[in-house]
XYZ file of C-alpha atoms in Angstrom:
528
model
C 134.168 69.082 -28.837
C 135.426 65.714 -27.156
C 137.625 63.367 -28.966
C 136.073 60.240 -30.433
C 137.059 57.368 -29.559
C 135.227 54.172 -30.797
C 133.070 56.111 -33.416
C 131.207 57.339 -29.882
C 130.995 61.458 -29.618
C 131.317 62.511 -25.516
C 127.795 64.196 -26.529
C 126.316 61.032 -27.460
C 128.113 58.737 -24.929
C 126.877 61.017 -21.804
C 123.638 60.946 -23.699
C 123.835 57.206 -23.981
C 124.688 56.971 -20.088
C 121.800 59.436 -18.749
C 119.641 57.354 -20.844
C 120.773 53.898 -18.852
C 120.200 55.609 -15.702
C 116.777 56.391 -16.592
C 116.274 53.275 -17.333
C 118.089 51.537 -14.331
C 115.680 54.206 -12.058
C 112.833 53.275 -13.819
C 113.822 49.721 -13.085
C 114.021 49.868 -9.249
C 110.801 51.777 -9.277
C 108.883 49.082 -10.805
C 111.010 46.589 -8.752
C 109.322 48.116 -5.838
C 105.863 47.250 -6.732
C 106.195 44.475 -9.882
C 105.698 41.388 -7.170
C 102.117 41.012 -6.008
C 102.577 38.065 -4.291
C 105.837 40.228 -1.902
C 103.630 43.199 -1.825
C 100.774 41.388 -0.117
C 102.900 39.773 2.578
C 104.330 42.423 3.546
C 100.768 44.919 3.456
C 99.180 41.601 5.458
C 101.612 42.356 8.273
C 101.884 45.658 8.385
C 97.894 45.993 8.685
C 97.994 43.084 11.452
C 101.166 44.628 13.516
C 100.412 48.360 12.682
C 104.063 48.593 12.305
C 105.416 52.448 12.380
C 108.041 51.291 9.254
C 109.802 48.732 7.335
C 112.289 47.992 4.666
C 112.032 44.682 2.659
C 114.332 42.989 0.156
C 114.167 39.857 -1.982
C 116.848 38.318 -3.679
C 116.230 35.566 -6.157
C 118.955 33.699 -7.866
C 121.498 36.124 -7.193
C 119.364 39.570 -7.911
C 117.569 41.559 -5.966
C 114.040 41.370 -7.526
C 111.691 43.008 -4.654
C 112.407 46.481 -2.533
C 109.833 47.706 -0.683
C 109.689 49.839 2.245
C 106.506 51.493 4.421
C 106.070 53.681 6.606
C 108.187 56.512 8.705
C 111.635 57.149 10.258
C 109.394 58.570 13.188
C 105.468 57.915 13.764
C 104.062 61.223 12.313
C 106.779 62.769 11.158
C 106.200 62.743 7.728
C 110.032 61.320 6.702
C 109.144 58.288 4.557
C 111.380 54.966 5.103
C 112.927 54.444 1.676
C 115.603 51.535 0.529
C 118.568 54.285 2.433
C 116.869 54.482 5.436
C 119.576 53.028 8.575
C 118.081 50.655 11.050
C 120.058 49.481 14.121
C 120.602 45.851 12.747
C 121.565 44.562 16.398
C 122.402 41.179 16.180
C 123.267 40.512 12.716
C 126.156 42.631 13.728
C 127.956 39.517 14.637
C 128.202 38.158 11.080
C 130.145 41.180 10.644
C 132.526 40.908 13.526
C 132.729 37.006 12.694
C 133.650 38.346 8.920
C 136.323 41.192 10.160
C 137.764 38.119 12.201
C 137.610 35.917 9.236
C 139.852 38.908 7.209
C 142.410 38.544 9.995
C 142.806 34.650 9.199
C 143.030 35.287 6.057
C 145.673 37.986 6.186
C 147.415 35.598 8.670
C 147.005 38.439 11.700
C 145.000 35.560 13.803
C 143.553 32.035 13.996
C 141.109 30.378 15.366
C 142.416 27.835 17.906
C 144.341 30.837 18.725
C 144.317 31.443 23.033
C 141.941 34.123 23.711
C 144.714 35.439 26.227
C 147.512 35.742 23.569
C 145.777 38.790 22.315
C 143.992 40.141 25.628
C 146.208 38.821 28.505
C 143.975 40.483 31.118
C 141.031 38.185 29.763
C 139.622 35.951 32.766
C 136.335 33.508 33.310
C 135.036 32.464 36.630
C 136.712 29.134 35.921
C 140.836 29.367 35.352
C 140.721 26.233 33.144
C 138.184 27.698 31.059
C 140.173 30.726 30.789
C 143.386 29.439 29.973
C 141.544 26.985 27.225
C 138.945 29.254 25.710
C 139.936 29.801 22.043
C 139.317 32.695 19.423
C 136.569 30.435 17.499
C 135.121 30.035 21.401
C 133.786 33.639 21.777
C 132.003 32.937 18.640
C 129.159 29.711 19.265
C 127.291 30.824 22.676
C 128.780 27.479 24.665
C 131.427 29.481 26.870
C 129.502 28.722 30.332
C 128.228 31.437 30.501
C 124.341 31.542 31.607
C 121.928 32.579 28.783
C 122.409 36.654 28.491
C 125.006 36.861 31.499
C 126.027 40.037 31.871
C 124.393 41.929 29.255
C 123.611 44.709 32.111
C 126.452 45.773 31.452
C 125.168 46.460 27.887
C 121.719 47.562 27.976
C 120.072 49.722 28.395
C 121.633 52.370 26.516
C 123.973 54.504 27.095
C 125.662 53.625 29.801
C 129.183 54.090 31.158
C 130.135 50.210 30.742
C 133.367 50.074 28.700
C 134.482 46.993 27.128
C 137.576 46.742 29.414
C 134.898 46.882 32.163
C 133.263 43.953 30.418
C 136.020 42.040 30.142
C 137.004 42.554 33.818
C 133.342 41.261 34.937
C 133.468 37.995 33.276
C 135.261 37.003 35.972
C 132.842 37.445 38.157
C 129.702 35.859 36.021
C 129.406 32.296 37.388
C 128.854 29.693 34.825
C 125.413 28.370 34.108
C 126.573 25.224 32.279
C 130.233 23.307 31.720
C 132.428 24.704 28.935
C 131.200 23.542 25.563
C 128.800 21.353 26.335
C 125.795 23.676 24.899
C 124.361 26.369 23.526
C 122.926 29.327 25.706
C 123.250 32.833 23.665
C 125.509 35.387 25.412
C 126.733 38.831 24.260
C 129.638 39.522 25.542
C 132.061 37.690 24.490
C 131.348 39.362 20.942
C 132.304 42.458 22.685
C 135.408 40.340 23.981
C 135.995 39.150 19.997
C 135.670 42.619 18.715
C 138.759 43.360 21.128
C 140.695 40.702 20.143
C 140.281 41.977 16.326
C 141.095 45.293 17.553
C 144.669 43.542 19.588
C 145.054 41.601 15.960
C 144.406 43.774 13.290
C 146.662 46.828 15.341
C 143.494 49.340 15.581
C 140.031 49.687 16.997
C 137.413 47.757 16.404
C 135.276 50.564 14.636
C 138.562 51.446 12.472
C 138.933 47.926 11.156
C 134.901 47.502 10.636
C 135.110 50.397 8.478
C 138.303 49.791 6.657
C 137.989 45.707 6.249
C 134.413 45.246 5.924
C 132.257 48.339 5.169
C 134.831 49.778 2.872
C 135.817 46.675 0.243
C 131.919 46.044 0.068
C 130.681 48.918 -0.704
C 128.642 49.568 2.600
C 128.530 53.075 2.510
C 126.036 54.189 4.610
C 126.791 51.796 7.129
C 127.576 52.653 10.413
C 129.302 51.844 13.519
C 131.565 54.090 16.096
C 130.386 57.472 16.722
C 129.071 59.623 13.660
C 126.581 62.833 13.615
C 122.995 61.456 13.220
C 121.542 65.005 10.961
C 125.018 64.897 8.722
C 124.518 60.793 7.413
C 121.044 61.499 7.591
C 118.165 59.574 7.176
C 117.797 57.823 10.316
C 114.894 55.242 11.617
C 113.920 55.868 15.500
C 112.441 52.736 17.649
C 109.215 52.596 18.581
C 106.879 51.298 21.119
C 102.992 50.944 20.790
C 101.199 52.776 23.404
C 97.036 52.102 23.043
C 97.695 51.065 19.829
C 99.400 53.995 18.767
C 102.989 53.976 17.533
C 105.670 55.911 19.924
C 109.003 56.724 19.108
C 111.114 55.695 22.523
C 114.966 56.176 22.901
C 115.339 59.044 20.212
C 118.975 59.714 19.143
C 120.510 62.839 19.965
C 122.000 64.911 17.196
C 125.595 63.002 18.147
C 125.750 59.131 18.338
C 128.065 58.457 20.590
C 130.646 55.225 20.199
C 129.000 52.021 22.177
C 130.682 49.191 23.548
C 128.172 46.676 22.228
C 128.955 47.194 18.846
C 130.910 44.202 18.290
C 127.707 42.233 19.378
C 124.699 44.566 18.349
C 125.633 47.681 17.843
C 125.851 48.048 13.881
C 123.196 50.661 11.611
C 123.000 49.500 7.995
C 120.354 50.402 5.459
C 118.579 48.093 3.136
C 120.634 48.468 -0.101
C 123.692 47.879 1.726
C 122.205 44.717 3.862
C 121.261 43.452 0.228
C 124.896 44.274 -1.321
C 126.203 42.098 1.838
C 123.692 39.634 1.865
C 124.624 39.050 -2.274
C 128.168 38.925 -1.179
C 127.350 35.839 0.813
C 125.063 34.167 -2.381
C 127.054 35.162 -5.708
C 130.145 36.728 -4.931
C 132.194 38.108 -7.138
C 135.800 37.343 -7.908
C 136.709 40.374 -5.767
C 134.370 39.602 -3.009
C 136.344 36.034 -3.153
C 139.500 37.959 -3.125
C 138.323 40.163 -0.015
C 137.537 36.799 2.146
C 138.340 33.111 0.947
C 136.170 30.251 0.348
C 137.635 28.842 2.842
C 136.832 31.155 5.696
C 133.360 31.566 4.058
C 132.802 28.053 4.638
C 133.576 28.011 8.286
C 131.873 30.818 9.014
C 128.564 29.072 7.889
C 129.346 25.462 9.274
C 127.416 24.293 11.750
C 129.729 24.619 14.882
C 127.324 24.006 18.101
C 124.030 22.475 18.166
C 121.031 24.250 18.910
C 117.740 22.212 20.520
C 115.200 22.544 17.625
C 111.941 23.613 18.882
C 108.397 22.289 18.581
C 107.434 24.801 16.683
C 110.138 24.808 14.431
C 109.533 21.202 13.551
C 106.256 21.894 13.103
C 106.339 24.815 11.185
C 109.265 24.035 8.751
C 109.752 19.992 9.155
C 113.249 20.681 11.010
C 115.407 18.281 12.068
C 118.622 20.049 12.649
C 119.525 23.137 14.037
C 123.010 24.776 14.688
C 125.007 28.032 15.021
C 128.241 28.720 13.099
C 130.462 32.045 13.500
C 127.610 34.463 13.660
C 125.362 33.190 11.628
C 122.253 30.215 12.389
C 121.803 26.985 10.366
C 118.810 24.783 10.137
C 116.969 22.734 7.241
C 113.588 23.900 6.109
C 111.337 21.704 4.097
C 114.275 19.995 3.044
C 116.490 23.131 2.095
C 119.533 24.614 3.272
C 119.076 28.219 5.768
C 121.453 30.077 6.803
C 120.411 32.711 8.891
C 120.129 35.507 11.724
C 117.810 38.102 13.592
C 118.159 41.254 15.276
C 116.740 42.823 18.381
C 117.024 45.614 20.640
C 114.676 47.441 22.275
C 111.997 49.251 19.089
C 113.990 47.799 16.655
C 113.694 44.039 15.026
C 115.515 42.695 11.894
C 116.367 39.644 10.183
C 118.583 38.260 6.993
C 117.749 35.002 5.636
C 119.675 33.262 2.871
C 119.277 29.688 1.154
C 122.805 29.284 -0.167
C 121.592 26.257 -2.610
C 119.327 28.729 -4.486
C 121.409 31.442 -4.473
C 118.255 33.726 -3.189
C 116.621 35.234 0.521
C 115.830 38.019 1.964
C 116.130 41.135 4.722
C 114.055 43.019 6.436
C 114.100 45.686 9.370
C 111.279 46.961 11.441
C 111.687 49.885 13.570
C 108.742 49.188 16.073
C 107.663 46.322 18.318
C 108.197 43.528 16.254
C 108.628 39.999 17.824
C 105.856 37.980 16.232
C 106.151 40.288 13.146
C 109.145 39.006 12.862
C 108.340 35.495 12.808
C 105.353 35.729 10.923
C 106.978 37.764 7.891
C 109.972 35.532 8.299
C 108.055 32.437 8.113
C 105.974 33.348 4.831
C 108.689 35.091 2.613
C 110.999 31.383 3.766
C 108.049 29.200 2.869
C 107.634 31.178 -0.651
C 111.046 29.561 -1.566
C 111.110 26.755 -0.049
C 107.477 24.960 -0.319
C 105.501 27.046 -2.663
C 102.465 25.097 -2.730
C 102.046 25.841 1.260
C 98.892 28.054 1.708
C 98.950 29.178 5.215
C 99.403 32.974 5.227
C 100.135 35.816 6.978
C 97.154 35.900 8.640
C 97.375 32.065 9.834
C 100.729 32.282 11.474
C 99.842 35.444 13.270
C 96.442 33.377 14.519
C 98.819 30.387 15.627
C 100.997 32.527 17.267
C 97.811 34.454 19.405
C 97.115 30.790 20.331
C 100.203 30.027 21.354
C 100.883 33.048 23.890
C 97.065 32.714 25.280
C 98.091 29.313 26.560
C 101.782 30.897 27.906
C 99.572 32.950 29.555
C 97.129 30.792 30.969
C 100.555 28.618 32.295
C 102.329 32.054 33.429
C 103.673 32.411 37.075
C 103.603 36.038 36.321
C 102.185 37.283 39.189
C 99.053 40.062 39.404
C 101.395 43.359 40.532
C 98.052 45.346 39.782
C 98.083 45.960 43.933
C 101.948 47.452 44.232
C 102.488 50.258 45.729
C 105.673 52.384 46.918
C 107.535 51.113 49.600
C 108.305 54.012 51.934
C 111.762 55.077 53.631
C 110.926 53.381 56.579
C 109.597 50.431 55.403
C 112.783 49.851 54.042
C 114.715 51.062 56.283
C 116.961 48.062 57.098
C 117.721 47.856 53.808
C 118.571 50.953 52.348
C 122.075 51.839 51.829
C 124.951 51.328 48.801
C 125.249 48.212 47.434
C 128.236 46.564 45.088
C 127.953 43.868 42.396
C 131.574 42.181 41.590
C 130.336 43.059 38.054
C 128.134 45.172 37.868
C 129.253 47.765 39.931
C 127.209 49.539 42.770
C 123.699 50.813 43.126
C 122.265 52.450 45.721
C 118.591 52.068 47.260
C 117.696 55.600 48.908
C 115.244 57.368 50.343
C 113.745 60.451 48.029
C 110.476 62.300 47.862
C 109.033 60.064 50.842
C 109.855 56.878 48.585
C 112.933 54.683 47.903
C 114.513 54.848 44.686
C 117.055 52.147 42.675
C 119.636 53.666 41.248
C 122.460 52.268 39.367
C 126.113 53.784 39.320
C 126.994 52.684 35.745
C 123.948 52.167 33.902
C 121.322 55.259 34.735
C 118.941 54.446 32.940
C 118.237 51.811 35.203
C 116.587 53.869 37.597
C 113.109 52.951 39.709
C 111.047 52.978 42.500
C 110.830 50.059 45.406
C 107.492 48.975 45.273
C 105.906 46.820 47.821
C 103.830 43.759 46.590
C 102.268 41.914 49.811
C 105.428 40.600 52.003
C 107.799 41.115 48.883
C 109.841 43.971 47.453
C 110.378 44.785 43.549
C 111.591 47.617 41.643
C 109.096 49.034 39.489
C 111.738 50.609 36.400
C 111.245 53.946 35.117
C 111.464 52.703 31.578
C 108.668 50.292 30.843
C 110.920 48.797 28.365
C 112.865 47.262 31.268
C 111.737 44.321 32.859
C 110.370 44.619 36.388
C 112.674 42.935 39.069
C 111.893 41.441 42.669
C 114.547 42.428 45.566
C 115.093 39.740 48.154
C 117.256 41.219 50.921
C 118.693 38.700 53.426
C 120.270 39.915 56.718
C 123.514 40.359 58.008
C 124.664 37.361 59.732
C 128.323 36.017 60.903
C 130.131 39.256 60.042
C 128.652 38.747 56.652
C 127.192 42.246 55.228
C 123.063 42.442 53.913
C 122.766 40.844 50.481
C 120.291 41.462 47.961
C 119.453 39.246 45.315
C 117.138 40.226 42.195
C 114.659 37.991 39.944
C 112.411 38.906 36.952
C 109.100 39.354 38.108
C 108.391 37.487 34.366
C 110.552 34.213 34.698
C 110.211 33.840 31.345
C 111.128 37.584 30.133
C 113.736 38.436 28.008
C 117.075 37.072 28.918
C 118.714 40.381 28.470
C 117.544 41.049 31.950
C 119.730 39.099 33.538
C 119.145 40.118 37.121
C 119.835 36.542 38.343
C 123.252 37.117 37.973
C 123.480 39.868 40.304
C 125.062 39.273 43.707
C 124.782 42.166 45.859
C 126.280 43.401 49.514
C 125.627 46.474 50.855
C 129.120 48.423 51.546
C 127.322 51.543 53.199
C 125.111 53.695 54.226
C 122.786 56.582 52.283
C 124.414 59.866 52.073
């Protein structure tokens, strides 16, 4: 027999306590299905995007009053999404590197005016002045220089053997698309570079302090980052592509997730209770959350520290007049009301967390298929239910505007018709084939093999194709239709200057990830 204490028997008490978790189960079940007006949003785009899963949340004055989730881990599978489910979160990784960095402030480890090159001396641009004036808080706002997406090739696609001192070496070698400062173009890498300069300030890797300063004092526990055994956590979403409008899981983890060097920028897997724990952390934290990072470094986190161009759409859509990115997080008004927010994206995987800090509620969601206007569209509704109510376009009406929209981009394209390519043979090519080195990216070579010439990249091989030949012109068709197609323009040898080969997207407009433009290649040798 237990002891009493308070007139309340240990029989009774555990009695008392099984009975409130009943009751707190029974609570999130209903939760699940209690908001008609959430549950047909989110059924109106899953029927229009036949999306393989999702997992939705909904916080409302400070509680989480909607969880929902559909779908499967793996198209077919039969392994349910459910609130525990981890998605690769991609970008809204950076909030968390920004907050790690914010921790260091606070404990008085770093600052932000801080020179980037007290903490990595070995830390170069293509400019010296930019170099030798780029700041901590400069990695942070996309208005380094560098050209929209420079470098990430030497992030994606995935895995590859880019590490991040190999990173930081190549930003030398990226030449600027813009002057310092002067605007915003959204780059990658130097997230990468502020996860090392965490790592040089806090006296450990980045994926030690992640866990121990962020994950950790929050509560994230299934959160992930570093590399961790996929079948012992468990539980794992898989991206997708549609194929003939069937769902197909592309770029399956292996039993071991390896450690990636775009973590810092993209490389995070949370699941929806713990996106909702930190999303609450940023609407009604606690006195310990306030103890774990200050008001103060809260607030400059979410100020608006570089303008971003507001788009047509935007203004039409949500009456925007503003727009601006802080540390990891976007800012813009919407109908009048403060949002603070941020989307993910990699390659089968799309998420985004959306918070209006005046009302103390938004949301998070995470897709695990193809997902772009998805995104937009479920964005777009669950925003306008808080912030004009009375609005009655649905899902169904910003999916139609959207249809409209890329019919016209369409119409406009200068996407050319490649339905006439075919494969350049050896001797076609023959002038051209050989080894060829990037500054930054490293060599490729363009061989000869089965009768056809393939691309082949040292570093990165899963970029890996075959030369195609499209009238008088040259691309490289990629093995991965994920990938973006790319011309090659070869220009001869002249004045005891070696062949170059420059590359283009064969979709101008494709995504900026692809950032072949940046690629200046001479051919050092021969085929072997």
């Amino acid at each position: 027999m237990g002891q009493r204490r308070g007139g309340l028997g240990w029989g009774a008490f555990l009695l008392a306590f099984l009975l409130l978790l009943v009751t707190l189960g029974a609570t999130a079940q209903t939760l699940k299905s209690a908001n008609p007006t959430y549950d047909k949003i989110v059924d109106a785009v899953i029927a229009r995007y036949h999306l393989p899963g999702i997992a939705v949340g909904v916080i409302e004055n400070g509680q989480v009053v909607y969880v929902r989730t559909a779908g499967e881990t793996v198209a077919g599978s039969g392994q349910k999404i459910t609130p525990q489910t981890l998605f690769k979160i991609a970008s809204n990784s950076k909030a968390m590197t920004t907050a790690l960095l914010g921790r260091l402030v606070d404990q008085g480890k770093l600052h932000w005016d801080d020179p980037v090159t007290k903490y990595l001396p070995q830390f170069r641009m293509h400019d010296p002045w930019v170099t030798a004036n780029m700041r901590v808080a400069d990695l942070l706002t996309h208005s380094s220089g560098l050209p929209e997406g420079g470098g990430d090739l030497m992030l994606w696609p995935e895995p590859n053997a880019f590490t991040r001192a190999d990173i930081i070496h190549g930003l030398a070698f990226i030449k600027p698309g813009y002057s310092f400062r002067s605007q915003y173009q959204y780059d990658n890498l130097l997230y990468v570079v502020a996860g090392e300069v965490a790592a040089a300030a806090g006296g450990a890797p980045y994926e030690t302090l992640m866990r121990r300063e962020v994950f950790e004092p929050l509560g994230l526990s299934r959160c992930q980052v570093g590399a961790w055994n996929r079948d012992a956590v468990g539980n794992v979403a898989q991206p997708h592509r549609q194929d003939n409008g069937h769902n197909v899981a592309i770029d399956e983890d292996a039993a071991l997730i390896p450690a990636i060097s775009s973590a810092p920028a993209g490389g995070i897997r949370c699941d929806l209770d713990d996106m909702l724990s930190w999303a609450r952390n940023w609407l009604v934290p606690t006195p310990a959350q306030l103890a774990w990072l200050s008001p103060a470094q809260r607030q400059i986190l979410q100020a608006p520290h570089m303008l971003i161009p507001v788009s047509a759409q935007r203004r039409a859509w949500d009456h925007s007049h503003v727009m601006a990115y802080g540390y990891g997080w976007r800012m813009t008004d919407v109908d009048g009301a403060w949002n603070v927010w941020h989307t993910g994206t990699l390659n089968g995987m799309y998420s985004m967390l959306s918070l209006l800090p005046d009302r103390r509620s938004g949301f998070v969601f995470m897709i695990n298929g193809e997902a772009d206007s998805a995104r937009t569209v479920l964005g777009e509704v669950l925003t306008k239910h808080f912030t004009a109510p009375s609005d009655t376009h649905d899902v169904n009406w910003y999916a139609d505007a959207l249809d409209r929209a890329a019919k016209q981009h369409a119409a406009t394209s200068s996407m050319p018709d490649t339905s006439k390519q075919h494969p350049a043979t050896p001797s076609d090519l023959a002038t051209w084939t050989g080894i060829y080195r990037d500054p930054w990216f490293g060599e490729i070579s363009l061989c000869p093999s089965n009768n056809k010439v393939r691309f082949a990249a040292k570093k990165s091989p899963k970029l890996a194709g075959t030369v195609m030949r499209l009238g008088t012109r040259h691309l490289v068709h990629w093995d991965d239709s994920g990938d973006l197609d790319a011309w090659l323009d070869f220009h001869a040898a002249h004045d005891s200057q070696p062949i170059t080969l420059r590359m283009a997207k064969i979709d101008p407009k494709g995504d900026f990830s692809s950032d072949y433009e940046d690629l200046d290649f001479q051919r050092v040798g021969g085929c072997h």
